């Protein structure tokens, strides 16, 4: 089976990105052909700083490796370095109904924040994401809960708009992918509001713990994290979203699992729980940080890894692109010399 996923280089990766997505890729690379990209073309769908973008693109790739992605076992590459992503996106744009796009929850949320400055790219974001996935004939796409609707769109485009319209003799042109959303940790919430998703774009930095935060900063952020007036941590109480979120994070990062974590914390007050959560978080991300520090020293090696990932990915992407171009009736280049 083939696996594809990606993260936007829009800021420092946070523990939600790691727990909800990257952590699962690491397992998958051992059993499936795995392709992971840094989706820099998605990062420019909202206003951005060009200097920061190229730096963040490289640091995001380094973090993939620091989190355990092994360049010997998977292809790691930069989305914009393979032009087939943009080319397939155009072909898919021409068959995707506009009203499918206007329904996308993330578009509605993000466009509200942009006021009058909403780009066509922001509306088109999910089609580019569909192109990322469909180019590689991916079977599985490991993502967090918030990407479910985008995955459904990719499936609908492949099935309803391409295969059923342009496929011949019942043969599909594009593989219809499946989302892989691992329930545990699929939606890590903000530290400052248990009803809001932890997000790179939240203006309040205290709302998230990034993979590169120092131990001191993590301690401060957890100390300030929103709590309630109850004693004892618990899961699934809708009146206590912060307790559910922080206990979930603890159960995952401590490695205890839900049952054990609940046993340990069900009668504990916040004052005792928070230092425990801090220790579990610091120890879980410490190995990532030390590997990252080594990797980022050798930028030449990082570029070599990305070149190698690109050439593996490009080969597959080109074949799919040409298959769709042919199915849509675009005239093939004449390779015979005159
Ligand atoms: P991005 O960068 O917003 O998120 C990257 C991954 O992290 C997951 N995630 C979370 N998981 C749990 N809790 C959270 N609070 C949380 N926040 C983010 C996301 O679900 C995602 O898996 N549109 C994609 C990027 C993308 C992509 C693709 C993914 C572009 N092309 C092709 C897969 C396949 C996104 O959300 O990026």
Coordinates of C-alpha atoms and ligand atoms in Angstrom, one line a residue:
X1 CA 0.0 0.0 0.0
X2 CA 1.1 3.5 -0.6
X3 CA 0.9 6.3 2.1
X4 CA 1.0 10.1 1.5
X5 CA 0.8 13.0 3.9
X6 CA 2.1 16.5 4.5
X7 CA 2.3 19.4 6.8
X8 CA 2.3 23.1 6.0
X9 CA 5.5 25.1 6.9
X10 CA 3.5 27.9 8.3
X11 CA 5.2 28.1 11.7
X12 CA 6.7 25.8 14.2
X13 CA 5.1 22.4 14.3
X14 CA 3.1 21.8 17.5
X15 CA 2.3 18.7 19.5
X16 CA -1.1 18.4 17.8
X17 CA 0.7 18.0 14.4
X18 CA 3.0 15.4 15.9
X19 CA 0.4 13.4 17.9
X20 CA -2.4 13.7 15.2
X21 CA -0.3 13.1 12.1
X22 CA 3.5 12.7 12.1
X23 CA 3.7 10.1 14.9
X24 CA 1.5 7.8 12.9
X25 CA 3.5 8.3 9.7
X26 CA 6.5 6.9 11.6
X27 CA 4.7 3.6 12.2
X28 CA 3.4 3.4 8.6
X29 CA 6.8 3.8 7.0
X30 CA 7.8 0.4 8.3
X31 CA 5.0 -1.4 6.5
X32 CA 4.0 0.7 3.5
X33 CA 5.6 2.7 0.8
X34 CA 5.5 6.2 2.4
X35 CA 5.8 9.6 0.8
X36 CA 5.7 12.7 3.0
X37 CA 6.0 16.3 1.7
X38 CA 6.3 19.8 3.1
X39 CA 3.4 21.5 1.5
X40 CA 4.8 25.0 0.9
X41 CA 2.3 25.8 -1.9
X42 CA -0.4 25.5 0.7
X43 CA 1.4 27.9 3.0
X44 CA 1.2 30.7 0.5
X45 CA -2.7 30.6 0.4
X46 CA -2.6 33.1 3.2
X47 CA -0.4 36.2 3.5
X48 CA 3.2 35.1 4.3
X49 CA 6.8 36.2 4.8
X50 CA 9.0 34.9 1.9
X51 CA 12.1 34.8 4.1
X52 CA 10.5 32.8 6.8
X53 CA 8.8 30.4 4.3
X54 CA 12.0 28.9 2.9
X55 CA 13.6 28.6 6.4
X56 CA 10.4 27.0 7.8
X57 CA 10.3 24.6 4.8
X58 CA 13.7 23.3 5.6
X59 CA 13.1 23.1 9.4
X60 CA 9.8 21.3 8.9
X61 CA 11.6 18.7 6.8
X62 CA 14.3 18.4 9.5
X63 CA 11.5 17.9 12.1
X64 CA 10.0 15.1 10.1
X65 CA 13.3 13.3 10.3
X66 CA 13.8 14.2 14.0
X67 CA 10.4 12.7 14.7
X68 CA 11.5 9.4 13.3
X69 CA 10.9 9.6 9.5
X70 CA 13.8 7.7 8.0
X71 CA 14.9 8.9 4.6
X72 CA 16.1 5.3 3.8
X73 CA 12.6 4.0 4.3
X74 CA 10.4 6.8 2.9
X75 CA 10.6 9.7 0.4
X76 CA 10.7 13.2 2.0
X77 CA 10.2 16.0 -0.4
X78 CA 9.1 19.6 -0.9
X79 CA 5.8 20.0 -2.7
X80 CA 6.7 23.0 -4.8
X81 CA 9.8 21.3 -6.2
X82 CA 7.5 18.9 -8.2
X83 CA 5.6 20.9 -10.7
X84 CA 3.1 18.0 -11.3
X85 CA 1.3 19.1 -8.1
X86 CA 0.3 22.5 -9.6
X87 CA -0.4 20.9 -13.0
X88 CA -2.7 18.2 -11.6
X89 CA -4.4 20.9 -9.5
X90 CA -5.3 22.8 -12.6
X91 CA -6.7 19.7 -14.3
X92 CA -8.8 18.9 -11.2
X93 CA -9.9 22.6 -10.9
X94 CA -11.6 22.2 -14.3
X95 CA -13.9 19.4 -13.1
X96 CA -14.5 20.4 -9.5
X97 CA -17.8 22.3 -8.9
X98 CA -17.4 25.6 -7.2
X99 CA -20.1 24.9 -4.7
X100 CA -18.2 21.9 -3.4
X101 CA -15.4 24.3 -2.4
X102 CA -17.6 26.9 -0.8
X103 CA -18.8 24.2 1.6
X104 CA -15.4 23.5 3.0
X105 CA -15.4 24.3 6.8
X106 CA -11.7 25.3 6.8
X107 CA -12.2 27.7 4.0
X108 CA -15.1 29.3 5.8
X109 CA -13.1 29.7 9.0
X110 CA -9.9 30.9 7.4
X111 CA -11.6 33.2 4.9
X112 CA -13.5 34.9 7.8
X113 CA -10.1 35.8 9.3
X114 CA -8.8 37.3 6.0
X115 CA -11.6 39.9 5.6
X116 CA -11.5 41.3 2.1
X117 CA -8.2 39.7 1.3
X118 CA -9.3 36.1 0.5
X119 CA -7.2 34.6 -2.3
X120 CA -8.5 32.2 -4.9
X121 CA -5.7 30.0 -3.6
X122 CA -7.4 29.7 -0.3
X123 CA -10.6 28.5 -1.9
X124 CA -8.6 26.1 -4.1
X125 CA -6.5 24.8 -1.2
X126 CA -8.5 21.5 -1.0
X127 CA -8.1 20.8 -4.7
X128 CA -4.3 21.2 -4.4
X129 CA -4.4 18.8 -1.5
X130 CA -6.4 16.4 -3.6
X131 CA -3.7 16.7 -6.3
X132 CA -1.0 16.0 -3.7
X133 CA -2.7 12.7 -2.8
X134 CA -4.0 11.5 -6.1
X135 CA -0.7 12.1 -7.9
X136 CA 0.8 9.2 -5.9
X137 CA -2.0 6.7 -6.2
X138 CA -2.1 6.8 -2.4
X139 CA -4.1 4.2 -0.6
X140 CA -3.9 5.8 2.8
X141 CA -3.7 9.3 4.0
X142 CA -2.8 9.6 7.7
X143 CA -4.1 13.0 9.0
X144 CA -5.8 14.6 12.0
X145 CA -9.6 14.8 12.4
X146 CA -9.7 18.4 10.9
X147 CA -8.7 17.0 7.4
X148 CA -11.6 14.6 7.1
X149 CA -13.7 16.8 4.9
X150 CA -10.7 17.5 2.6
X151 CA -10.1 13.8 2.2
X152 CA -13.8 13.2 1.3
X153 CA -13.4 15.9 -1.3
X154 CA -10.3 14.2 -2.8
X155 CA -12.3 10.9 -2.9
X156 CA -15.3 12.6 -4.6
X157 CA -13.1 14.3 -7.2
X158 CA -11.3 11.1 -8.1
X159 CA -14.4 8.9 -8.2
X160 CA -17.3 11.2 -9.4
X161 CA -15.4 13.7 -11.5
X162 CA -12.6 11.7 -13.0
X163 CA -13.1 8.0 -12.9
X164 CA -16.8 7.8 -13.7
X165 CA -16.6 10.5 -16.4
X166 CA -13.3 9.7 -18.1
X167 CA -12.5 6.1 -17.1
X168 CA -12.8 3.6 -20.0
X169 CA -14.0 0.0 -19.7
X170 CA -14.5 0.3 -16.0
X171 CA -10.8 1.1 -15.4
X172 CA -10.2 3.8 -12.9
X173 CA -7.8 6.6 -13.8
X174 CA -7.1 7.8 -10.3
X175 CA -6.9 5.7 -7.1
X176 CA -9.6 6.6 -4.6
X177 CA -7.7 7.2 -1.3
X178 CA -8.8 6.4 2.3
X179 CA -8.2 8.7 5.2
X180 CA -6.4 7.2 8.2
X181 CA -7.5 9.0 11.3
X182 CA -6.3 7.4 14.5
X183 CA -8.9 8.3 17.1
X184 CA -6.5 8.8 20.0
X185 CA -5.0 12.2 19.6
X186 CA -6.8 13.0 16.3
X187 CA -7.9 16.4 17.7
X188 CA -5.6 18.0 20.3
X189 CA -7.2 21.2 21.7
X190 CA -5.8 24.6 22.6
X191 CA -4.2 25.0 26.0
X192 CA -6.1 28.2 26.5
X193 CA -9.6 27.0 25.3
X194 CA -10.5 23.3 25.4
X195 CA -13.2 23.9 22.8
X196 CA -10.8 25.2 20.1
X197 CA -8.3 23.1 18.1
X198 CA -4.6 23.6 18.9
X199 CA -3.4 25.6 15.8
X200 CA -0.2 27.1 14.4
X201 CA -2.2 30.2 13.4
X202 CA -3.6 31.0 16.8
X203 CA -2.2 34.5 17.7
X204 CA -1.8 33.4 21.3
X205 CA 1.4 31.4 21.6
X206 CA 0.4 30.1 25.0
X207 CA -2.3 28.1 23.2
X208 CA 0.1 25.6 21.8
X209 CA 3.3 23.7 22.7
X210 CA 5.7 23.5 19.8
X211 CA 8.2 20.8 19.2
X212 CA 11.0 23.2 19.7
X213 CA 9.8 24.9 22.9
X214 CA 12.3 24.8 25.8
X215 CA 11.5 22.9 29.0
X216 CA 11.0 26.3 30.8
X217 CA 8.6 27.5 28.2
X218 CA 6.6 24.3 28.3
X219 CA 6.4 24.6 32.0
X220 CA 5.1 28.2 31.8
X221 CA 2.6 27.3 29.1
X222 CA 1.2 24.4 31.0
X223 CA 1.1 26.4 34.2
X224 CA -1.0 29.0 32.4
X225 CA -3.2 26.4 30.7
X226 CA -6.9 26.9 31.3
X227 CA -8.4 24.7 34.0
X228 CA -11.7 24.4 35.9
X229 CA -12.7 24.4 39.5
X230 CA -13.2 20.6 39.8
X231 CA -10.8 18.2 41.5
X232 CA -9.8 15.0 39.6
X233 CA -9.0 14.6 35.9
X234 CA -11.5 12.8 33.6
X235 CA -12.2 12.0 30.0
X236 CA -15.3 12.7 27.9
X237 CA -17.1 15.1 30.2
X238 CA -18.4 17.7 27.8
X239 CA -18.6 20.3 30.6
X240 CA -14.9 19.8 31.2
X241 CA -13.2 20.1 27.8
X242 CA -9.8 21.2 29.3
X243 CA -9.7 18.2 31.6
X244 CA -10.4 15.8 28.7
X245 CA -7.8 17.4 26.5
X246 CA -5.0 17.7 29.0
X247 CA -5.6 14.1 30.3
X248 CA -5.6 12.9 26.7
X249 CA -2.3 14.6 26.0
X250 CA -0.9 13.1 29.2
X251 CA -2.1 9.6 28.5
X252 CA -0.4 9.7 25.0
X253 CA 2.9 11.5 25.9
X254 CA 3.5 9.5 29.1
X255 CA 2.9 6.3 27.2
X256 CA 0.5 5.2 30.0
X257 CA -2.6 4.9 27.8
X258 CA -6.1 6.1 28.7
X259 CA -6.9 3.5 31.4
X260 CA -3.7 3.9 33.4
X261 CA -3.6 7.7 33.1
X262 CA -7.1 7.9 34.3
X263 CA -6.3 5.6 37.3
X264 CA -3.4 7.8 38.2
X265 CA -5.1 11.2 37.8
X266 CA -8.8 10.7 38.6
X267 CA -8.5 12.1 42.1
X268 CA -5.6 14.5 41.5
X269 CA -6.0 18.2 41.7
X270 CA -4.7 20.5 39.0
X271 CA -1.8 21.6 41.1
X272 CA -0.4 18.1 41.2
X273 CA -1.4 17.2 37.7
X274 CA 0.3 20.1 35.8
X275 CA 3.9 19.2 36.9
X276 CA 3.2 15.6 35.8
X277 CA 2.0 16.7 32.4
X278 CA 5.0 19.1 32.1
X279 CA 7.5 16.2 32.8
X280 CA 5.7 13.8 30.4
X281 CA 5.7 16.5 27.6
X282 CA 9.4 17.5 28.1
X283 CA 10.6 13.9 28.2
X284 CA 8.5 13.0 25.1
X285 CA 9.9 15.8 22.9
X286 CA 13.4 15.9 24.3
X287 CA 14.7 13.2 21.9
X288 CA 13.1 15.0 18.9
X289 CA 14.8 18.2 19.9
X290 CA 18.3 16.7 20.3
X291 CA 18.0 14.9 16.9
X292 CA 16.7 18.1 15.4
X293 CA 19.7 20.1 16.7
X294 CA 22.1 17.7 15.0
X295 CA 20.2 17.6 11.7
X296 CA 19.9 21.4 11.3
X297 CA 23.7 21.8 11.6
X298 CA 24.2 20.0 8.3
X299 CA 22.0 21.7 5.8
X300 CA 24.0 20.2 2.9
X301 CA 22.9 16.7 4.1
X302 CA 19.3 17.9 4.5
X303 CA 19.3 19.2 0.9
X304 CA 20.7 15.8 -0.3
X305 CA 17.9 14.0 1.5
X306 CA 15.3 16.2 -0.1
X307 CA 16.8 15.9 -3.6
X308 CA 16.7 12.2 -3.2
X309 CA 13.1 12.2 -2.0
X310 CA 12.1 14.5 -4.9
X311 CA 13.5 12.2 -7.5
X312 CA 11.7 9.2 -6.1
X313 CA 8.4 11.1 -5.9
X314 CA 8.7 12.9 -9.2
X315 CA 8.9 9.7 -11.2
X316 CA 5.5 8.5 -9.8
X317 CA 3.9 11.9 -10.0
X318 CA 4.8 12.3 -13.7
X319 CA 3.2 9.0 -14.7
X320 CA -0.1 9.8 -13.0
X321 CA -0.1 13.3 -14.5
X322 CA 0.4 12.0 -18.0
X323 CA -2.3 9.3 -17.5
X324 CA -4.8 12.0 -16.6
X325 CA -3.7 14.4 -19.4
X326 CA -4.2 11.6 -21.9
X327 CA -7.7 10.7 -20.4
X328 CA -8.7 14.4 -20.7
X329 CA -7.7 14.5 -24.3
X330 CA -4.7 16.8 -24.0
X331 CA -2.4 16.2 -27.0
X332 CA 0.7 14.3 -26.2
X333 CA 4.2 15.8 -27.0
X334 CA 5.6 14.3 -30.2
X335 CA 8.8 12.5 -29.2
X336 CA 9.8 11.6 -32.8
X337 CA 12.4 13.9 -34.4
X338 CA 11.3 15.5 -37.6
Ligands
LIG1 P1 -1.5 21.3 8.7 O1 -0.2 21.8 8.5 O2 -2.6 22.3 9.1 O3 -1.6 20.1 9.7 C1 -0.7 19.0 9.5 C2 -1.3 17.7 10.1 O4 -1.5 17.9 11.5 C3 -2.9 17.6 11.8 N1 -3.3 18.5 12.9 C4 -3.7 18.1 14.1 N2 -3.9 16.8 14.6 C5 -4.4 16.8 15.9 N3 -4.7 17.9 16.7 C6 -4.5 19.1 16.2 N4 -4.8 20.2 16.9 C7 -4.0 19.3 14.8 N5 -3.7 20.3 14.1 C8 -3.3 19.8 12.9 C9 -3.6 17.8 10.6 O5 -4.9 17.1 10.6 C10 -2.7 17.3 9.5 O6 -2.7 15.9 9.4 N6 -4.2 20.4 4.7 C11 -3.1 19.7 5.4 C12 -1.8 19.7 4.7 C13 -1.8 18.9 3.4 C14 -2.0 17.5 3.3 C15 -1.9 17.2 1.9 C16 -2.1 16.5 4.3 C17 -1.7 19.4 2.2 N7 -1.7 18.3 1.3 C18 -2.0 15.9 1.5 C19 -2.3 15.1 3.8 C20 -2.2 14.9 2.4 C21 -3.0 20.3 6.8 O7 -3.9 20.4 7.5 O8 -1.9 20.8 7.2

